[in-house]
XYZ file of C-alpha atoms in Angstrom:
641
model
C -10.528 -19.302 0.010
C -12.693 -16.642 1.395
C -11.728 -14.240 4.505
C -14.865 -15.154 6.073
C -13.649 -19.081 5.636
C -10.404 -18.729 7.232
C -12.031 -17.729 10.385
C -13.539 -19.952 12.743
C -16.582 -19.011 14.277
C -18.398 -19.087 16.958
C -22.284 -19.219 16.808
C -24.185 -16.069 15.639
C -24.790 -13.554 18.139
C -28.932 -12.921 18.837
C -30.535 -10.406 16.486
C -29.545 -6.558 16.713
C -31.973 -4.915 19.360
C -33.600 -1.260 19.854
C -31.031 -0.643 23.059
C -28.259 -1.765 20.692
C -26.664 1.352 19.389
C -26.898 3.069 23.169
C -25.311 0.086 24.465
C -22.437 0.896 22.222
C -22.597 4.520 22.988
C -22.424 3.658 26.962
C -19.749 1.076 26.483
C -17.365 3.455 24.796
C -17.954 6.928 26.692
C -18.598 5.292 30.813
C -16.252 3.476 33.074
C -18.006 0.508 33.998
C -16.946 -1.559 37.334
C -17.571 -5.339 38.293
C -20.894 -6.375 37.995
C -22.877 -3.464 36.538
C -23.214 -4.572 33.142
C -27.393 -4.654 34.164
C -27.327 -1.071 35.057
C -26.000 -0.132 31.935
C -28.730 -2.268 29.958
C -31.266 -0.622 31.846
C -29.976 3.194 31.571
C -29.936 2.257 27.856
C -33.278 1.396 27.858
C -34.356 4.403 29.802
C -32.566 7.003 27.099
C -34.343 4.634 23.941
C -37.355 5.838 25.751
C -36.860 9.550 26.517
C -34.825 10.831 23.182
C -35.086 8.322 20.321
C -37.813 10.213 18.972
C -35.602 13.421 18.902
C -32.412 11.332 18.012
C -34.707 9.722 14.619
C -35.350 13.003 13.340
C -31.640 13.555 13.013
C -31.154 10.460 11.146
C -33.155 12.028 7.813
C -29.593 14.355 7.717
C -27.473 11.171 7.442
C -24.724 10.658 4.669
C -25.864 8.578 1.863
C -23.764 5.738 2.268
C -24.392 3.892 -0.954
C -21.539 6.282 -2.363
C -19.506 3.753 -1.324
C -20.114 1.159 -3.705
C -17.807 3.612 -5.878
C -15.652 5.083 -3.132
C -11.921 4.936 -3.663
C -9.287 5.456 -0.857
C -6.453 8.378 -1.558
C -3.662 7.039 -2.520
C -0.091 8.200 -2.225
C 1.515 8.826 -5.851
C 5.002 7.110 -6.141
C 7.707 8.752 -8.868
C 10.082 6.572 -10.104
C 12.973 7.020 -11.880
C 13.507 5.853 -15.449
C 15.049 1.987 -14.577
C 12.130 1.478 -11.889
C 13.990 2.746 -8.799
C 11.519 5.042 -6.952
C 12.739 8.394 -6.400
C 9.786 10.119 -4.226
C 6.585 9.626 -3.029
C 3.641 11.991 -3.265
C 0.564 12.643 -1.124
C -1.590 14.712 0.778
C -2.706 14.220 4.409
C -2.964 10.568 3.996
C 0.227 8.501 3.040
C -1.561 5.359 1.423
C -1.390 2.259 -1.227
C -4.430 0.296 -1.791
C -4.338 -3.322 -2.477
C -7.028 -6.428 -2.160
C -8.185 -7.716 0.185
C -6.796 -11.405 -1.531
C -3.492 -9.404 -1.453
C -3.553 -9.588 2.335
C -1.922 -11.875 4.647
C -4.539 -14.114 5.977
C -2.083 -13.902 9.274
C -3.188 -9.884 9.079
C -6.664 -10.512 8.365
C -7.382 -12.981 11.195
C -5.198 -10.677 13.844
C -7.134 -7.738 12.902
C -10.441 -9.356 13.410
C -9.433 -11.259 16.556
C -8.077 -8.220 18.339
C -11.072 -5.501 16.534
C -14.027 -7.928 15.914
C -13.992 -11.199 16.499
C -17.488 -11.475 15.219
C -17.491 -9.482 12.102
C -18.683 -12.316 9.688
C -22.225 -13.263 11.855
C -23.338 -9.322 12.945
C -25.445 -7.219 10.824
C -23.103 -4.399 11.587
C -23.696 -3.892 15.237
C -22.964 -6.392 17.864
C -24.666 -5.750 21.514
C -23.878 -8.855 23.155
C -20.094 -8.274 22.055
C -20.351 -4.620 23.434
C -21.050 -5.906 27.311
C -18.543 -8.671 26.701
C -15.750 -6.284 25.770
C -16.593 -4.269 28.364
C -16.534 -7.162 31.075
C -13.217 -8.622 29.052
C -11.271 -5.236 29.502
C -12.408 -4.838 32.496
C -10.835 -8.417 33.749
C -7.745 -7.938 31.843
C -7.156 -3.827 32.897
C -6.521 -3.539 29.243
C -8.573 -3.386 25.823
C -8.901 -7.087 24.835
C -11.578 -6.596 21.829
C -13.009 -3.044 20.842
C -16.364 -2.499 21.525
C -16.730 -1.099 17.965
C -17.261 -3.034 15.018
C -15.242 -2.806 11.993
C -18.269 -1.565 9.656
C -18.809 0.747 12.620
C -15.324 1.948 12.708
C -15.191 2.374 9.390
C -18.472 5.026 9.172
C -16.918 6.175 12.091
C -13.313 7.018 9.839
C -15.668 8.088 6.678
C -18.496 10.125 7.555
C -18.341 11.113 11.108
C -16.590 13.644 13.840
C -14.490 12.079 16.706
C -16.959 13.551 19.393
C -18.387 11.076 21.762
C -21.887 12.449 21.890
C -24.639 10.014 21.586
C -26.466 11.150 18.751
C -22.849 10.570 17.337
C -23.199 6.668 18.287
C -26.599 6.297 17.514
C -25.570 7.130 13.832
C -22.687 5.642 13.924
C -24.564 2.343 14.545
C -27.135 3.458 12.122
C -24.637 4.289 9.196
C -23.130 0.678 9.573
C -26.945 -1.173 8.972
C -27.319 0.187 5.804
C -23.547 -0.397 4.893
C -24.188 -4.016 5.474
C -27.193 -3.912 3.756
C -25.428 -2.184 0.291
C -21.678 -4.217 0.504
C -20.209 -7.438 0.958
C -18.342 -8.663 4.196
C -15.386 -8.800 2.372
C -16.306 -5.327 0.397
C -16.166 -3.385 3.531
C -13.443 -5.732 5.209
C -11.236 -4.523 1.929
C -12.620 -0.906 3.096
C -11.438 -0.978 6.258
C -7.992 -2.087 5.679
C -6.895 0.466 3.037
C -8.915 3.247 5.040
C -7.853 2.520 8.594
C -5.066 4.871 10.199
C -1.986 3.059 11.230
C 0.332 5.673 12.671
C 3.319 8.108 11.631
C 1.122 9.466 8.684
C 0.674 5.380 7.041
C -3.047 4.682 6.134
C -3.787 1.584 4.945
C -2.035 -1.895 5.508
C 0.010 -1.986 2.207
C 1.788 0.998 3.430
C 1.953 0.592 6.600
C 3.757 -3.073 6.219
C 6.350 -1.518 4.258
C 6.927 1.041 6.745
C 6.991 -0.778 10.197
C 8.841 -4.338 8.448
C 9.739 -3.924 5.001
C 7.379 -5.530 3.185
C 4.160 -6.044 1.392
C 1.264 -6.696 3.486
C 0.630 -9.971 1.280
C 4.061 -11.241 3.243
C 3.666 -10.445 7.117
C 4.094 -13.293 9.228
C 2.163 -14.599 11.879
C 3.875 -12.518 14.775
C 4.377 -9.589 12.523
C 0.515 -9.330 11.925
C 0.116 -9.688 15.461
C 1.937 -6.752 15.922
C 0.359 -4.906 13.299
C -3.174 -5.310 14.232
C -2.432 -4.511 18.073
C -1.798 -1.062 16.616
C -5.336 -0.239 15.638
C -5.819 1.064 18.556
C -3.512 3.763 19.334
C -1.226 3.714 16.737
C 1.483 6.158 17.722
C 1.124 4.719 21.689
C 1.759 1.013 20.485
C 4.261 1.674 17.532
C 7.570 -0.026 17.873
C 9.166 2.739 16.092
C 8.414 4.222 19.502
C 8.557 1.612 22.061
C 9.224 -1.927 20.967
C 8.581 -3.383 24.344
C 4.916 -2.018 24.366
C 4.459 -2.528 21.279
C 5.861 -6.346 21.869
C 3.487 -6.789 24.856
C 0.251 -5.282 22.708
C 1.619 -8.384 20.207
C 1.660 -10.690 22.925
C -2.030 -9.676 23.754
C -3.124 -10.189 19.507
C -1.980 -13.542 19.824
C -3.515 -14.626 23.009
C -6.627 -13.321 21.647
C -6.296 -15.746 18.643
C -5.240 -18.727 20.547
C -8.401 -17.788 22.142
C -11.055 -17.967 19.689
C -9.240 -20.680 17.770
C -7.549 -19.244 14.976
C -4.034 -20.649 15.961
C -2.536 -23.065 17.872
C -0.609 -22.856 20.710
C 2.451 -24.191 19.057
C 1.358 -21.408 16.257
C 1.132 -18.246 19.620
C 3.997 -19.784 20.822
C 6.383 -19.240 17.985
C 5.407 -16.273 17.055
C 6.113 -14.869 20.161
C 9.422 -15.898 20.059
C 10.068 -14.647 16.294
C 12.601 -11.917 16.103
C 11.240 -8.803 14.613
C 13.200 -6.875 11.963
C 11.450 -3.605 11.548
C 11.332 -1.634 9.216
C 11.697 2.640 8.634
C 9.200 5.455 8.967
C 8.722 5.974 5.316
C 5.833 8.858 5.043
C 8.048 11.549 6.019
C 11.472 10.602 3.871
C 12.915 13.593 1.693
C 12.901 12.714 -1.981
C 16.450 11.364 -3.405
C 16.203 14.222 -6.007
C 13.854 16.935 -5.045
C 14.337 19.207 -7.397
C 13.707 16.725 -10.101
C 10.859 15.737 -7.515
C 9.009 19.645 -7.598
C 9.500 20.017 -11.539
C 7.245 16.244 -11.925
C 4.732 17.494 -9.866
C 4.644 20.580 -11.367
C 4.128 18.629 -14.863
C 1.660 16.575 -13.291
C -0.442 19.503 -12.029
C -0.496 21.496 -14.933
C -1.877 17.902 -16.537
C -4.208 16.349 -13.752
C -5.180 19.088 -11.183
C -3.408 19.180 -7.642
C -5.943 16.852 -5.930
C -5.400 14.284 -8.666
C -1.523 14.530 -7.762
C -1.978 14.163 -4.068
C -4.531 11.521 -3.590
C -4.746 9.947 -7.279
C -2.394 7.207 -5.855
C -0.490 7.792 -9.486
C 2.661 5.585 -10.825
C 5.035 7.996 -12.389
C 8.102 7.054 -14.356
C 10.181 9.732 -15.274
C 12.675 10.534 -17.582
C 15.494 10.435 -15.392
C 18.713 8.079 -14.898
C 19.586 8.665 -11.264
C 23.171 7.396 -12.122
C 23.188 10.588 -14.859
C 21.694 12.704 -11.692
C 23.954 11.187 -8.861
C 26.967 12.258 -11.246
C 25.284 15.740 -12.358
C 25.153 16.831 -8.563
C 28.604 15.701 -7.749
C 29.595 17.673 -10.488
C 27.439 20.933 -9.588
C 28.964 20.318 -6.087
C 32.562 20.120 -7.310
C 32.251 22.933 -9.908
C 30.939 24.884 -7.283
C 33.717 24.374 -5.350
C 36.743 24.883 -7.789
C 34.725 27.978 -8.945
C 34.951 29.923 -5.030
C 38.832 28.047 -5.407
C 39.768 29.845 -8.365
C 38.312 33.516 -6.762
C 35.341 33.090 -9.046
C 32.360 34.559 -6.676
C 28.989 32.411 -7.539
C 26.493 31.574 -5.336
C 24.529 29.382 -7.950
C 24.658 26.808 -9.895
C 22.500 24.570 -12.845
C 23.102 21.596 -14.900
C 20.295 20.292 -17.298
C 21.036 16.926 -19.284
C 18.744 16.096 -22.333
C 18.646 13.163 -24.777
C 18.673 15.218 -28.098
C 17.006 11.473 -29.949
C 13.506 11.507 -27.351
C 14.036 15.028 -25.773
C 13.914 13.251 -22.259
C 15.640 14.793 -19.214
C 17.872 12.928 -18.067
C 19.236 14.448 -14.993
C 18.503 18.180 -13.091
C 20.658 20.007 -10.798
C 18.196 23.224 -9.615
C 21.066 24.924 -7.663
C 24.007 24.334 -5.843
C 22.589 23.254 -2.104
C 18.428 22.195 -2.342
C 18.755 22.387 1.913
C 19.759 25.754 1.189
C 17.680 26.851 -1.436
C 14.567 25.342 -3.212
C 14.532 28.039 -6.363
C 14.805 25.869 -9.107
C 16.970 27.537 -11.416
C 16.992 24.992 -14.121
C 13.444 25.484 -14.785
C 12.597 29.150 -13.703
C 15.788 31.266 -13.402
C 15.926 33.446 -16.180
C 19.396 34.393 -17.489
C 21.098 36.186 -20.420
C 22.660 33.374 -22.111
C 25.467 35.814 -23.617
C 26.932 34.200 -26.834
C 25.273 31.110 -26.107
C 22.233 32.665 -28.310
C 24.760 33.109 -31.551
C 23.927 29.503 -33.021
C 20.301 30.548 -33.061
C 21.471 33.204 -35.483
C 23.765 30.798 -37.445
C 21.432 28.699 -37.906
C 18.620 31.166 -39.320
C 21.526 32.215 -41.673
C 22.142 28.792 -43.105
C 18.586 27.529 -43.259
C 18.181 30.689 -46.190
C 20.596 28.736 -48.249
C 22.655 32.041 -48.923
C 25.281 30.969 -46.173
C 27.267 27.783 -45.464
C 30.199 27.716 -42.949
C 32.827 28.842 -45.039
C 31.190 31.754 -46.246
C 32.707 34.925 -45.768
C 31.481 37.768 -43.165
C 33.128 41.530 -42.261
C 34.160 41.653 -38.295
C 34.595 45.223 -38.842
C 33.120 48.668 -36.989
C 29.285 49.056 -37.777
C 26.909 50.881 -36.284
C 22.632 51.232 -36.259
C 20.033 53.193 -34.830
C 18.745 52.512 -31.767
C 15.695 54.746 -31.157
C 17.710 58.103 -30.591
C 20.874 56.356 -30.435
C 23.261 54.779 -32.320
C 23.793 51.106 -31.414
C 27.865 49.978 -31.942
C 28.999 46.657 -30.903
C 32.281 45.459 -29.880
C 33.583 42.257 -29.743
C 34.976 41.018 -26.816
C 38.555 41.868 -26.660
C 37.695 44.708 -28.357
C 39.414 44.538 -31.559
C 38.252 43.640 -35.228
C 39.624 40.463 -37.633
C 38.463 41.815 -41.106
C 36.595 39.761 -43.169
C 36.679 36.205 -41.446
C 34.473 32.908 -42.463
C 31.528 32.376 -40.534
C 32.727 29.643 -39.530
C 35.871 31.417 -37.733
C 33.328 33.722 -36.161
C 31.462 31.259 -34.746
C 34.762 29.391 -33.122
C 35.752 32.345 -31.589
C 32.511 33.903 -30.803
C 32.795 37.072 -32.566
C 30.322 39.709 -31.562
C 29.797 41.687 -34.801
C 29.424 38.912 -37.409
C 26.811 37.616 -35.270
C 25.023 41.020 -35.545
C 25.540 41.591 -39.161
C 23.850 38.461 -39.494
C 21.231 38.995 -37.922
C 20.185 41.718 -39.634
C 20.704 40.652 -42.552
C 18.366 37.478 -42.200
C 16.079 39.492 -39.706
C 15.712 39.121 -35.985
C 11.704 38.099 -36.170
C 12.799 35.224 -37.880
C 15.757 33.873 -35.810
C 13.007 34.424 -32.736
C 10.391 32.069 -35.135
C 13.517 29.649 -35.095
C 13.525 29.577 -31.131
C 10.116 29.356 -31.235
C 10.079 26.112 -33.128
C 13.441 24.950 -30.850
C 10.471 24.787 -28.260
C 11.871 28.552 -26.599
C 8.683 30.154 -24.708
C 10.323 32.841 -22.999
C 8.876 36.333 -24.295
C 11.836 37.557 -26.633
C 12.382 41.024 -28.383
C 13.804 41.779 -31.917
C 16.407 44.110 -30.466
C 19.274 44.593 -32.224
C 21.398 42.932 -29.430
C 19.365 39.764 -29.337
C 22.501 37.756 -31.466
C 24.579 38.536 -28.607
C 21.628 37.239 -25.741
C 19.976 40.199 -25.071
C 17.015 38.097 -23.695
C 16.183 36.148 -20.404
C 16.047 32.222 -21.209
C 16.127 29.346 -18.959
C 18.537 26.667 -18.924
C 16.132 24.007 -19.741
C 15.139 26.025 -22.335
C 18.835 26.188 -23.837
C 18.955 22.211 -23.119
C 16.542 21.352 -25.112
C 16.867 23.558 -28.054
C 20.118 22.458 -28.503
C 19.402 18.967 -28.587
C 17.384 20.258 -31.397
C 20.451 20.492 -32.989
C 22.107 17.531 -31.611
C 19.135 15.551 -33.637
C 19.999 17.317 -36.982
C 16.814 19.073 -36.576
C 14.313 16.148 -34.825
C 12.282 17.758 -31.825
C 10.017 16.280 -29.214
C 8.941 18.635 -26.886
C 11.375 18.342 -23.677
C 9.744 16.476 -20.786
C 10.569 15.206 -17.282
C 7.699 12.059 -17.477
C 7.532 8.366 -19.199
C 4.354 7.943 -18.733
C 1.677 7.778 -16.220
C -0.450 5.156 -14.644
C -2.905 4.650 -11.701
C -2.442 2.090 -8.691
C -4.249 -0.814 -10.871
C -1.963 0.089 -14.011
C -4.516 2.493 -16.328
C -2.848 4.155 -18.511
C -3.451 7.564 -17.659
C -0.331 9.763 -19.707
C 1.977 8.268 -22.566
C 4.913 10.565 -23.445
C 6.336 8.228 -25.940
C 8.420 10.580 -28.227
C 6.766 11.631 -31.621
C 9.959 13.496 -33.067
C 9.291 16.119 -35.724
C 11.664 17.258 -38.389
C 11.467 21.133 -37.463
C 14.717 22.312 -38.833
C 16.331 22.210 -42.101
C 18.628 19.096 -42.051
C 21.344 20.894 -44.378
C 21.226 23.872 -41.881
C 21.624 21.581 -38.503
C 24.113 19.910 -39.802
C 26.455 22.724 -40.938
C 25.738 24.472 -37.554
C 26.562 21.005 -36.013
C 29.954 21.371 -37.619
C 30.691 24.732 -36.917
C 29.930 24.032 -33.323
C 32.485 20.983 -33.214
C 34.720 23.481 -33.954
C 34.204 25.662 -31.013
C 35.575 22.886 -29.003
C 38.044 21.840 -31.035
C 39.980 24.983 -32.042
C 37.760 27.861 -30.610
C 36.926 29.433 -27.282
C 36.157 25.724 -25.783
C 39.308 23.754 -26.170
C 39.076 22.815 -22.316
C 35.796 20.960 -23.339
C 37.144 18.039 -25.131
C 36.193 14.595 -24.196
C 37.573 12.124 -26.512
C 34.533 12.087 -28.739
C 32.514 13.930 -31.307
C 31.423 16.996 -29.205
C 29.877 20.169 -30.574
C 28.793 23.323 -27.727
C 29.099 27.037 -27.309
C 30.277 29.707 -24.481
C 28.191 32.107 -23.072
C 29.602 35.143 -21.336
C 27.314 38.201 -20.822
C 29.282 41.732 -21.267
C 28.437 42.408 -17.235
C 29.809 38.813 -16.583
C 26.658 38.250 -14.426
C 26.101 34.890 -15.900
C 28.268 32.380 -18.184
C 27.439 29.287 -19.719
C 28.593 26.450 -22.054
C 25.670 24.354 -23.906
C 26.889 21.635 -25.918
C 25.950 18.169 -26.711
C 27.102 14.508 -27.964
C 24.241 12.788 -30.384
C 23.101 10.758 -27.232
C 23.197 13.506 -24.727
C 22.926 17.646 -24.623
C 23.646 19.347 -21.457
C 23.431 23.354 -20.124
C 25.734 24.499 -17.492
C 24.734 28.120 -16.043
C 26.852 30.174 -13.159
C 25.904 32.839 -11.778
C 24.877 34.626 -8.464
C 20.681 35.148 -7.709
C 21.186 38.380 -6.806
C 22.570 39.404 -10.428
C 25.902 40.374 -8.718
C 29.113 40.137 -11.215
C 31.745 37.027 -11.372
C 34.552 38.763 -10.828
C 36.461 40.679 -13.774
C 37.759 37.767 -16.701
C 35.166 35.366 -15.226
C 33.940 33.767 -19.251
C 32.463 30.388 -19.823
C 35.034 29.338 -22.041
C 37.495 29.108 -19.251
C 35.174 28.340 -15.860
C 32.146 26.831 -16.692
C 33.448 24.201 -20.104
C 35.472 22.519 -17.760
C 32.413 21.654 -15.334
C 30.557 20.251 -18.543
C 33.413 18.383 -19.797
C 33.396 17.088 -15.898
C 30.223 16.157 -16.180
C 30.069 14.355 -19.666
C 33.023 12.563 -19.238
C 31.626 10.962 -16.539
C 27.862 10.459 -18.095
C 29.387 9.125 -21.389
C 31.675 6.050 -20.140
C 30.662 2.955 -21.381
C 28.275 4.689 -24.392
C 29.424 3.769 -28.280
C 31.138 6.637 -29.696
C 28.730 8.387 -32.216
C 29.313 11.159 -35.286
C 27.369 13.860 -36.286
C 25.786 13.116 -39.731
C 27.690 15.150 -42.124
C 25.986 18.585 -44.039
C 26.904 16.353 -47.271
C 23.937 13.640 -46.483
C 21.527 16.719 -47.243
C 20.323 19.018 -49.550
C 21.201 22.534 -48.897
C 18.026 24.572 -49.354
């Protein structure tokens, strides 16, 4: 059934007249006392005659108001985790959802018109004789009863005009709403007006603004709820029972008499609503998102894809990537770590944990630093750090993918030296002693510094930096002759998601924090469904793969056993300004990085073997339980090259 159906009428008012639009303008700007409503007809009348003639020539400078026959609303963009559960919401100046109008409570839609214009479905847009009467109403009652406004006035009013009371303001304010009832429907503008209209605390709109003040969707308010909805209208933030429930109960009580008045409900209806209890809801447009740094890198994807505007007023449905149980446990973990780090006279001031799923290259969960309140700098995504021997696999997996190395092939960890410009370059390995001629393999466990350097000059550094470019690395890198050892300033995203690289014996998607995209009617606007790519040498992945199990099961990572298949790699940079461990399961890949922002050292001994592969094990202990135990494929399924 129509709106316009619903609603009982009374007879048409009498056609719109010349003094009409100055009626409206003196009803809304002069204080009018008992029994002076033919003064103000006649002081119309006497301004029609002195400055309509100035006050037409105006009108040629007029918004075009048939742009509203394709006029959408902003709308507030909701982000959603990947299950459904929403994890932010997104907007500029206006906090709004737009619905139907057939999506409304008919309870809203009669309240609204009952307490803003009871006439709305017989006026052309203006509506004299219900100007004096709300005048002479108010005036009875010593409160506002019925607006003098029409809706279609109100709504120019909230689209195209200033909030001065001037009359060559009201004159076109009357104007503008002719010829929008001459373009739309009743029910077109009706829709208009209730997704446009302001409803306090930053909600425009009624969908939004019934799930702020009660909890719900606009398509459920009851009787006495819409009663107290539409007696907002007026002065939202004055009426709001956020503010003042016994006003705001009172301004209800008013709605309803209104109705009773005209018709629209019985008084067995008025009555019971009255007495309904009220459950109300929470101010919702001004709630801090449940993961905000996971919140600032989405809308950082967005705008790179769609153009700020589009973000903030596109009224956009995103589903991430993310598993807020995955995130809930990643920040406990960063907060814990944290702790135990300070605990154990480890001095860092920062934290970040990335998660990736090494089979669709989807983040799962993002921990940008240690406190967000504290600090919004998003390390995960824009600190860059000297991942230290974190880099080596890079190189070891260049070397394999050549087919002259496999794990057990043999490599000197013994004094060398090259030429560095006017220098001569001579690593050393950590504990500063040599192991002879060792399996690369045995390097690898326990992160030797020279074999990694030996290799990569022998398979050359430009391509082991084409390798990271193909892991999906974009930080600018150099071909020094220290880049085995993480002579370079990555991210740990970045290290996340090449690694899971691995994790996928060689099967990349390009890393990504969104599902897809739609708008508020369900368009399609961005798919992100993974397209993996074979980009590394299966052979090669999978011998690195088993190499890398062997850091944690025998090497410098024995602290990072979970039970389970696990392959990773420490990171510990020779200044001990930043350590690491990145390692991975075949469902899941995760980057720990600590470190202080200020570049500051650790504290002498501080290594990622022994601090930061016990914060990952925390972590993946806790993400794993319940997941099927998986292998890595063996470097036997494939061909070596």
């Amino acid at each position: 059934m129509s709106t316009s159906s619903t609603i009982r009428q009374k007879q048409p008012e009498k056609p719109v007249n010349a003094v009409a639009p100055l009626l409206r303008f003196i009803g809304g700007v002069t204080r009018v006392t008992s029994g002076t409503l033919l003064g103000v007809t006649m002081l119309a009348s006497s301004v029609v005659a002195g400055g309509l003639v100035g006050l037409a020539i105006s009108f040629r400078n007029l918004p075009d108001v048939r742009i509203l026959r394709n006029y959408v609303p902003t709308e507030t963009t909701h982000i959603y985790d990947i299950r459904g559960k929403l994890l932010a919401t997104v907007h500029g100046e206006a906090n709004r959802e737009v619905i139907p109008l057939d999506r409304i409570s008919p309870h809203l839609k009669r309240a609204v018109l009952a307490i803003e214009d009871s006439h709305f479905y017989s006026h052309k847009g203006i509506n004299p004789a219900g100007v004096a009467r709300a005048l002479l109403v108010n005036l009875e009652r010593k409160e506002t009863v019925e607006g003098g406004s029409t809706v279609t006035m109100q709504l120019i009013k909230n689209l195209f005009l200033t909030p001065e009371r001037s009359l060559s303001r009201k004159v076109a304010e009357a104007v503008l709403a002719m010829r929008v009832e001459q373009i739309m429907t009743k029910n077109q503008i009706f829709e208009l007006y209730l997704n446009q209209v302001y409803w306090g605390h930053n909600t425009y709109g009624v969908e939004t603004a019934a799930e702020s003040y009660f909890g719900k969707s606009a398509s459920n308010l009851t009787l006495a709820e819409s009663a107290m909805m539409a007696g907002l209208i007026q002065a939202p933030e004055n009426y709001s029972p956020f503010l003042n429930y016994k006003i705001a109960k009172q301004r209800q009580v008013t709605v309803l008499n209104r109705m009773k008045e005209l018709g629209w409900i019985t008084a067995q209806e008025e009555a019971a609503a009255k007495k309904q209890s009220i459950k109300l809801g929470r101010i919702t447009s001004f709630q801090r998102s449940r993961a905000p740094y996971i919140t600032e890198a989405v809308v950082q994807e967005l705008t790179k894809r769609f153009g700020r505007d589009a973000v903030l007023k596109g009224g956009m449905r995103v589903q991430t990537t993310i598993d807020m149980r995955l995130q809930r446990i990643a920040e406990e973990t960063v907060r814990r770590g944290h702790d135990n780090l300070l605990y154990q006279g480890v001095y860092a001031d920062q934290m970040s944990l990335v998660a990736v799923d090494p089979r669709t290259h989807f983040v799962k969960a993002m921990v940008g630093g240690v406190d967000y309140k504290k600090s919004q700098y998003n390390r995960a995504i824009q600190a860059m750090r000297q991942p230290g021997s974190a880099f080596k696999p890079f190189v070891y997996y260049t070397a394999f993918a050549t087919g002259r190395y496999a794990p057990d092939s043999a490599i000197a960890d013994s004094p060398v030296s090259y030429p560095d410009g006017y220098e001569m370059y001579q690593p050393k390995n950590y504990d500063g002693t040599f192991m002879g001629v060792i399996t690369i393999r045995k390097a690898l466990e326990v992160s030797r510094n020279i074999p990694a350097i030996r290799l990569g000059q022998e398979v050359g550094l430009n391509k082991v930096i084409e390798v990271c470019r193909t892991l999906g690395i974009k930080s600018p890198i150099e071909p020094v002759i220290s880049l085995p050892l993480g002579a370079v300033d990555l991210t740990p995203m970045e290290m996340a998601g090449a690694y899971a690289t691995f994790a996928n014996t060689g099967w990349h998607s390009e890393p990504t924090f969104i599902v897809q995209v739609t708008d508020s009617n369900g368009n399609l606007l961005l798919d992100n469904t993974p397209k993996p790519q074979l980009v590394l040498d299966p052979w090669a992945a999978a011998s690195l793969n088993e190499v890398l199990q062997g850091v944690i099961n025998r090497g410098t990572a024995t602290v990072a056993q979970i039970g389970r298949p696990a392959a990773g790699k420490t990171g510990t940079t020779s200044s001990e300004r930043d350590i690491w461990f990145v390692g991975y399961v075949p469902q899941l890949a995760a980057a720990v990085w600590v470190g202080n922002d200020d570049y500051s050292p650790l504290g002498h001994g501080a290594t990622g073997g022994t601090f930061v592969a016990p914060i990952w094990r925390d972590f993946m202990e806790q993400a794993m339980q319940g997941v099927p135990v998986e292998r890595f494929r063996p470097a036997s399924e494939f061909d070596r090259p």
